Amino acid sequence: MPLLLGVNIDHIATLRQARYAADLSSPNAEPCPVLAGHDAVAGGADSLTIHIRGDRRHMQDADAFRIRSELTVPLNLEMAVTEEMLGIALRLKPEFVCLVPENRQEITTEGGLDVLGGLRKIHDVVARLRDAGIRVSVFIDPELRQVDASIEVGADMIELHTGAFANATGVAEKMELDRLTVAATHAHPSLQVNAGHGINFTNISQILTIPYLAELNIGHSIIARATRVGLTVAVREMKEAMTHYLA
Ligand code: PXP
């Protein structure tokens, strides 16, 4: 199986919200997340990832429903474990949901979800999503006890949080990469193993040394590159960087 790329287009909405949060119906309210979705698909995105946060700082509910109805590529909804988000997911019916922790002050998702600390609640939410035909991933730090807890709650997939690796240098970087490798090896084949956060055009070569990866979720670096070359080309470049992956 080739390694798949999910493109996170939240930052397109971040840019729009920076100017038009109070006037989203304005014809000037750009850039448009739906058009960005089309551009990402044209570049080879295998799925689109969006995160509806409790504070609606970037993607709005209406964006999600438009993306769902106008694009046929699989949709991955990142969401916190709340009744509000569960209700949205059950109406939106994305192919995948990725359960993430959410903390009001953070700039982006910081740590992984503490699946072990929330076993009962997460088990319940996973079951309700799976009953609706949605495959469920949990975004976790590369810790074996969190991998085991992810199996226990009935998740289909984990997304290994690569942020600590992306932020580390020298010996710490090597240690973080080893932790990701050990976690992926421990999870396979019970769980599909995805990875995301902080992956860029430089560290992708090290990410590709992690075994058993099925999908990467990448946002910031692709959107940043898109400001130079356009989103379609930026996605194509990342897909090319991923082509030599050997699971
Ligand atoms: N995966 C998850 C669960 C995330 O929360 C994010 C950030 O929104 C990403 C992947 C993408 O991270 P980045 O924008 O650093 O590529």
mmCIF file of C-alpha atoms and ligand atoms in Angstrom:
data_model
loop_
_atom_site.group_PDB
_atom_site.id
_atom_site.type_symbol
_atom_site.label_atom_id
_atom_site.label_comp_id
_atom_site.label_asym_id
_atom_site.label_seq_id
_atom_site.Cartn_x
_atom_site.Cartn_y
_atom_site.Cartn_z
ATOM 1 C CA MET A 1 0.000 0.000 0.000
ATOM 2 C CA PRO A 2 1.393 3.441 -0.875
ATOM 3 C CA LEU A 3 1.739 5.924 1.943
ATOM 4 C CA LEU A 4 -1.253 8.281 1.790
ATOM 5 C CA LEU A 5 -1.314 12.022 2.372
ATOM 6 C CA GLY A 6 -4.092 13.808 4.218
ATOM 7 C CA VAL A 7 -3.826 17.553 3.712
ATOM 8 C CA ASN A 8 -4.957 19.729 6.600
ATOM 9 C CA ILE A 9 -6.505 22.899 5.164
ATOM 10 C CA ASP A 10 -7.418 24.597 8.455
ATOM 11 C CA HIS A 11 -4.903 27.378 7.829
ATOM 12 C CA ILE A 12 -6.828 28.503 4.762
ATOM 13 C CA ALA A 13 -9.729 29.231 7.098
ATOM 14 C CA THR A 14 -7.329 30.788 9.630
ATOM 15 C CA LEU A 15 -6.336 33.343 7.011
ATOM 16 C CA ARG A 16 -9.940 34.109 6.083
ATOM 17 C CA GLN A 17 -10.960 34.445 9.728
ATOM 18 C CA ALA A 18 -8.119 36.898 10.367
ATOM 19 C CA ARG A 19 -9.976 39.456 8.255
ATOM 20 C CA TYR A 20 -13.582 38.255 7.843
ATOM 21 C CA ALA A 21 -14.576 36.415 11.018
ATOM 22 C CA ALA A 22 -17.362 38.912 11.646
ATOM 23 C CA ASP A 23 -18.562 38.975 8.039
ATOM 24 C CA LEU A 24 -18.307 35.512 6.536
ATOM 25 C CA SER A 25 -21.149 36.139 4.104
ATOM 26 C CA SER A 26 -19.170 38.943 2.464
ATOM 27 C CA PRO A 27 -18.242 38.217 -1.165
ATOM 28 C CA ASN A 28 -14.746 39.316 -0.129
ATOM 29 C CA ALA A 29 -14.413 36.593 2.490
ATOM 30 C CA GLU A 30 -11.354 34.796 1.121
ATOM 31 C CA PRO A 31 -9.463 32.481 0.862
ATOM 32 C CA CYS A 32 -12.082 29.777 0.468
ATOM 33 C CA PRO A 33 -11.475 26.402 2.177
ATOM 34 C CA VAL A 34 -13.610 24.592 -0.400
ATOM 35 C CA LEU A 35 -11.489 25.881 -3.291
ATOM 36 C CA ALA A 36 -8.389 24.965 -1.296
ATOM 37 C CA GLY A 37 -9.794 21.463 -0.977
ATOM 38 C CA HIS A 38 -10.145 21.232 -4.760
ATOM 39 C CA ASP A 39 -6.579 22.509 -5.232
ATOM 40 C CA ALA A 40 -5.207 19.997 -2.725
ATOM 41 C CA VAL A 41 -7.035 17.148 -4.466
ATOM 42 C CA ALA A 42 -5.651 18.330 -7.829
ATOM 43 C CA GLY A 43 -2.166 17.994 -6.318
ATOM 44 C CA GLY A 44 -2.838 14.420 -5.213
ATOM 45 C CA ALA A 45 -4.205 14.744 -1.671
ATOM 46 C CA ASP A 46 -5.638 11.373 -0.690
ATOM 47 C CA SER A 47 -7.890 12.920 1.929
ATOM 48 C CA LEU A 48 -8.658 16.303 3.443
ATOM 49 C CA THR A 49 -8.362 17.013 7.129
ATOM 50 C CA ILE A 50 -10.271 19.720 8.938
ATOM 51 C CA HIS A 51 -10.550 20.512 12.620
ATOM 52 C CA ILE A 52 -13.680 22.173 13.947
ATOM 53 C CA ARG A 53 -12.502 23.592 17.250
ATOM 54 C CA GLY A 54 -14.804 24.504 20.103
ATOM 55 C CA ASP A 55 -13.771 28.146 19.677
ATOM 56 C CA ARG A 56 -14.287 28.004 15.857
ATOM 57 C CA ARG A 57 -11.020 29.850 15.350
ATOM 58 C CA HIS A 58 -10.576 28.537 11.806
ATOM 59 C CA MET A 59 -12.983 26.045 10.207
ATOM 60 C CA GLN A 60 -16.656 26.853 10.639
ATOM 61 C CA ASP A 61 -19.429 24.264 10.619
ATOM 62 C CA ALA A 62 -20.641 25.597 7.247
ATOM 63 C CA ASP A 63 -17.158 25.059 5.752
ATOM 64 C CA ALA A 64 -17.208 21.449 6.836
ATOM 65 C CA PHE A 65 -20.639 20.770 5.336
ATOM 66 C CA ARG A 66 -19.700 22.484 2.048
ATOM 67 C CA ILE A 67 -16.459 20.525 1.811
ATOM 68 C CA ARG A 68 -18.402 17.354 2.525
ATOM 69 C CA SER A 69 -20.962 18.015 -0.191
ATOM 70 C CA GLU A 70 -18.651 19.430 -2.875
ATOM 71 C CA LEU A 71 -15.663 17.099 -2.639
ATOM 72 C CA THR A 72 -15.689 13.344 -2.958
ATOM 73 C CA VAL A 73 -12.245 12.708 -1.481
ATOM 74 C CA PRO A 74 -12.360 11.121 2.006
ATOM 75 C CA LEU A 75 -12.795 13.637 4.807
ATOM 76 C CA ASN A 76 -11.028 13.387 8.144
ATOM 77 C CA LEU A 77 -12.623 15.445 10.915
ATOM 78 C CA GLU A 78 -10.400 16.254 13.870
ATOM 79 C CA MET A 79 -12.495 16.879 16.952
ATOM 80 C CA ALA A 80 -12.399 17.070 20.704
ATOM 81 C CA VAL A 81 -14.224 14.444 22.739
ATOM 82 C CA THR A 82 -17.350 16.498 23.424
ATOM 83 C CA GLU A 83 -21.065 15.934 22.872
ATOM 84 C CA GLU A 84 -21.207 19.038 20.663
ATOM 85 C CA MET A 85 -18.536 17.693 18.305
ATOM 86 C CA LEU A 86 -20.005 14.209 18.359
ATOM 87 C CA GLY A 87 -23.307 15.681 17.181
ATOM 88 C CA ILE A 88 -21.573 17.510 14.328
ATOM 89 C CA ALA A 89 -19.626 14.403 13.301
ATOM 90 C CA LEU A 90 -22.772 12.267 13.231
ATOM 91 C CA ARG A 91 -24.471 14.784 10.944
ATOM 92 C CA LEU A 92 -21.401 15.449 8.775
ATOM 93 C CA LYS A 93 -20.542 11.745 8.435
ATOM 94 C CA PRO A 94 -16.894 12.081 7.415
ATOM 95 C CA GLU A 95 -15.078 8.879 6.473
ATOM 96 C CA PHE A 96 -12.728 9.355 9.437
ATOM 97 C CA VAL A 97 -12.679 11.131 12.743
ATOM 98 C CA CYS A 98 -9.485 11.817 14.648
ATOM 99 C CA LEU A 99 -10.055 12.463 18.346
ATOM 100 C CA VAL A 100 -7.720 15.160 19.645
ATOM 101 C CA PRO A 101 -7.267 17.002 22.923
ATOM 102 C CA GLU A 102 -8.279 20.643 22.852
ATOM 103 C CA ASN A 103 -7.124 23.398 25.043
ATOM 104 C CA ARG A 104 -8.308 26.952 24.636
ATOM 105 C CA GLN A 105 -4.992 28.746 24.914
ATOM 106 C CA GLU A 106 -2.964 26.571 22.540
ATOM 107 C CA ILE A 107 -1.901 27.831 19.111
ATOM 108 C CA THR A 108 -2.273 24.351 17.660
ATOM 109 C CA THR A 109 -2.947 20.894 19.137
ATOM 110 C CA GLU A 110 -0.190 20.433 21.706
ATOM 111 C CA GLY A 111 0.055 17.037 23.403
ATOM 112 C CA GLY A 112 -1.599 13.816 22.372
ATOM 113 C CA LEU A 113 -4.962 12.673 23.708
ATOM 114 C CA ASP A 114 -4.768 10.944 27.098
ATOM 115 C CA VAL A 115 -6.721 7.873 26.005
ATOM 116 C CA LEU A 116 -5.674 5.958 29.116
ATOM 117 C CA GLY A 117 -6.981 8.709 31.375
ATOM 118 C CA GLY A 118 -10.346 8.861 29.599
ATOM 119 C CA LEU A 119 -10.996 5.220 28.749
ATOM 120 C CA ARG A 120 -14.743 5.070 29.450
ATOM 121 C CA LYS A 121 -15.710 8.332 27.781
ATOM 122 C CA ILE A 122 -13.496 7.743 24.746
ATOM 123 C CA HIS A 123 -14.742 4.151 24.431
ATOM 124 C CA ASP A 124 -18.309 5.462 24.328
ATOM 125 C CA VAL A 125 -17.555 8.144 21.713
ATOM 126 C CA VAL A 126 -15.572 5.700 19.550
ATOM 127 C CA ALA A 127 -18.479 3.229 19.661
ATOM 128 C CA ARG A 128 -21.036 5.873 18.670
ATOM 129 C CA LEU A 129 -18.896 7.046 15.752
ATOM 130 C CA ARG A 130 -18.180 3.506 14.573
ATOM 131 C CA ASP A 131 -21.888 2.631 14.781
ATOM 132 C CA ALA A 132 -22.419 5.479 12.304
ATOM 133 C CA GLY A 133 -19.897 3.916 9.913
ATOM 134 C CA ILE A 134 -17.093 6.368 10.706
ATOM 135 C CA ARG A 135 -13.562 5.000 11.168
ATOM 136 C CA VAL A 136 -11.960 6.435 14.267
ATOM 137 C CA SER A 137 -8.398 7.488 14.960
ATOM 138 C CA VAL A 138 -6.938 8.802 18.196
ATOM 139 C CA PHE A 139 -4.103 11.309 18.180
ATOM 140 C CA ILE A 140 -1.597 10.078 20.747
ATOM 141 C CA ASP A 141 1.938 10.650 21.926
ATOM 142 C CA PRO A 142 4.210 7.731 21.012
ATOM 143 C CA GLU A 143 3.761 5.921 24.330
ATOM 144 C CA LEU A 144 3.074 2.199 24.501
ATOM 145 C CA ARG A 145 0.459 2.590 27.244
ATOM 146 C CA GLN A 146 -1.464 5.028 25.028
ATOM 147 C CA VAL A 147 -1.225 2.584 22.104
ATOM 148 C CA ASP A 148 -2.632 -0.178 24.328
ATOM 149 C CA ALA A 149 -5.395 2.138 25.548
ATOM 150 C CA SER A 150 -6.247 2.992 21.918
ATOM 151 C CA ILE A 151 -6.794 -0.705 21.232
ATOM 152 C CA GLU A 152 -8.880 -0.970 24.402
ATOM 153 C CA VAL A 153 -11.251 1.852 23.383
ATOM 154 C CA GLY A 154 -11.872 0.165 20.027
ATOM 155 C CA ALA A 155 -10.158 2.710 17.773
ATOM 156 C CA ASP A 156 -9.416 1.662 14.198
ATOM 157 C CA MET A 157 -6.313 3.813 13.911
ATOM 158 C CA ILE A 158 -3.827 5.892 15.841
ATOM 159 C CA GLU A 159 -2.227 9.080 14.628
ATOM 160 C CA LEU A 160 1.190 9.306 16.241
ATOM 161 C CA HIS A 161 1.981 12.836 17.361
ATOM 162 C CA THR A 162 5.225 13.754 15.612
ATOM 163 C CA GLY A 163 5.438 17.242 17.128
ATOM 164 C CA ALA A 164 8.039 16.403 19.795
ATOM 165 C CA PHE A 165 10.240 14.858 17.114
ATOM 166 C CA ALA A 166 9.762 17.870 14.813
ATOM 167 C CA ASN A 167 10.776 20.272 17.575
ATOM 168 C CA ALA A 168 13.790 18.270 18.800
ATOM 169 C CA THR A 169 17.395 18.504 17.636
ATOM 170 C CA GLY A 170 20.502 16.317 17.958
ATOM 171 C CA VAL A 171 20.292 13.374 20.347
ATOM 172 C CA ALA A 172 16.757 14.278 21.413
ATOM 173 C CA GLU A 173 15.621 14.182 17.790
ATOM 174 C CA LYS A 174 17.006 10.654 17.385
ATOM 175 C CA MET A 175 15.330 9.613 20.643
ATOM 176 C CA GLU A 176 11.973 10.985 19.524
ATOM 177 C CA LEU A 177 12.275 9.187 16.190
ATOM 178 C CA ASP A 178 13.030 5.952 18.057
ATOM 179 C CA ARG A 179 9.942 6.452 20.242
ATOM 180 C CA LEU A 180 7.804 6.836 17.112
ATOM 181 C CA THR A 181 9.330 3.679 15.614
ATOM 182 C CA VAL A 182 8.735 1.659 18.778
ATOM 183 C CA ALA A 183 5.149 2.892 19.081
ATOM 184 C CA ALA A 184 4.368 2.153 15.413
ATOM 185 C CA THR A 185 5.839 -1.335 15.732
ATOM 186 C CA HIS A 186 3.833 -1.967 18.900
ATOM 187 C CA ALA A 187 0.588 -0.793 17.273
ATOM 188 C CA HIS A 188 0.922 -2.800 14.070
ATOM 189 C CA PRO A 189 -1.084 -4.758 12.985
ATOM 190 C CA SER A 190 -3.788 -4.190 15.624
ATOM 191 C CA LEU A 191 -4.211 -0.566 14.577
ATOM 192 C CA GLN A 192 -3.684 1.399 11.372
ATOM 193 C CA VAL A 193 -0.757 3.714 12.067
ATOM 194 C CA ASN A 194 -0.910 7.322 10.859
ATOM 195 C CA ALA A 195 1.319 10.212 11.875
ATOM 196 C CA GLY A 196 1.106 13.962 11.925
ATOM 197 C CA HIS A 197 2.093 17.319 13.349
ATOM 198 C CA GLY A 198 5.104 19.386 12.424
ATOM 199 C CA ILE A 199 6.014 17.246 9.411
ATOM 200 C CA ASN A 200 7.745 19.366 6.781
ATOM 201 C CA PHE A 201 9.764 19.152 3.578
ATOM 202 C CA THR A 202 12.986 18.743 5.579
ATOM 203 C CA ASN A 203 12.072 16.198 8.252
ATOM 204 C CA ILE A 204 9.913 14.062 5.935
ATOM 205 C CA SER A 205 12.926 11.903 5.052
ATOM 206 C CA GLN A 206 13.335 10.889 8.712
ATOM 207 C CA ILE A 207 9.575 10.369 9.134
ATOM 208 C CA LEU A 208 9.773 7.869 6.269
ATOM 209 C CA THR A 209 12.069 5.654 8.364
ATOM 210 C CA ILE A 210 9.159 4.909 10.762
ATOM 211 C CA PRO A 211 7.680 1.490 9.894
ATOM 212 C CA TYR A 212 4.033 0.568 9.213
ATOM 213 C CA LEU A 213 2.808 4.062 8.363
ATOM 214 C CA ALA A 214 -0.411 4.183 6.359
ATOM 215 C CA GLU A 215 -1.082 7.923 6.198
ATOM 216 C CA LEU A 216 0.528 11.244 7.081
ATOM 217 C CA ASN A 217 -1.521 14.307 7.989
ATOM 218 C CA ILE A 218 0.260 17.499 7.061
ATOM 219 C CA GLY A 219 -0.942 21.087 7.208
ATOM 220 C CA HIS A 220 1.338 23.962 8.108
ATOM 221 C CA SER A 221 4.353 23.187 5.931
ATOM 222 C CA ILE A 222 2.244 22.518 2.841
ATOM 223 C CA ILE A 223 0.198 25.695 3.285
ATOM 224 C CA ALA A 224 3.404 27.671 3.897
ATOM 225 C CA ARG A 225 4.936 26.243 0.727
ATOM 226 C CA ALA A 226 1.688 27.031 -1.097
ATOM 227 C CA THR A 227 2.290 30.739 -0.544
ATOM 228 C CA ARG A 228 5.304 30.352 -2.853
ATOM 229 C CA VAL A 229 4.188 27.804 -5.434
ATOM 230 C CA GLY A 230 0.416 27.390 -5.013
ATOM 231 C CA LEU A 231 -1.386 24.675 -3.115
ATOM 232 C CA THR A 232 -1.647 22.148 -5.932
ATOM 233 C CA VAL A 233 2.103 22.209 -6.557
ATOM 234 C CA ALA A 234 2.913 22.175 -2.830
ATOM 235 C CA VAL A 235 0.800 19.055 -2.319
ATOM 236 C CA ARG A 236 2.351 17.419 -5.388
ATOM 237 C CA GLU A 237 5.837 18.132 -4.042
ATOM 238 C CA MET A 238 5.003 16.514 -0.703
ATOM 239 C CA LYS A 239 3.468 13.501 -2.422
ATOM 240 C CA GLU A 240 6.665 13.141 -4.460
ATOM 241 C CA ALA A 241 8.756 13.316 -1.283
ATOM 242 C CA MET A 242 6.657 10.439 0.099
ATOM 243 C CA THR A 243 6.845 8.122 -2.894
ATOM 244 C CA HIS A 244 9.808 6.008 -1.787
ATOM 245 C CA TYR A 245 8.283 4.901 1.492
ATOM 246 C CA LEU A 246 8.803 1.227 2.258
ATOM 247 C CA ALA A 247 6.557 0.104 5.122
HETATM 248 N N1 PXP B 1 -2.651 16.029 13.027
HETATM 249 C C1 PXP B 1 -3.338 16.610 14.029
HETATM 250 C C2 PXP B 1 -4.126 15.744 14.951
HETATM 251 C C3 PXP B 1 -3.321 18.015 14.201
HETATM 252 O O1 PXP B 1 -4.020 18.572 15.202
HETATM 253 C C4 PXP B 1 -2.595 18.787 13.278
HETATM 254 C C5 PXP B 1 -2.588 20.275 13.408
HETATM 255 O O2 PXP B 1 -3.838 20.783 13.171
HETATM 256 C C6 PXP B 1 -1.921 18.131 12.244
HETATM 257 C C7 PXP B 1 -1.942 16.744 12.152
HETATM 258 C C8 PXP B 1 -1.141 18.890 11.211
HETATM 259 O O3 PXP B 1 -0.049 19.489 11.821
HETATM 260 P P1 PXP B 1 0.818 20.532 11.000
HETATM 261 O O4 PXP B 1 -0.080 21.672 10.688
HETATM 262 O O5 PXP B 1 1.923 20.867 11.939
HETATM 263 O O6 PXP B 1 1.285 19.811 9.760
#
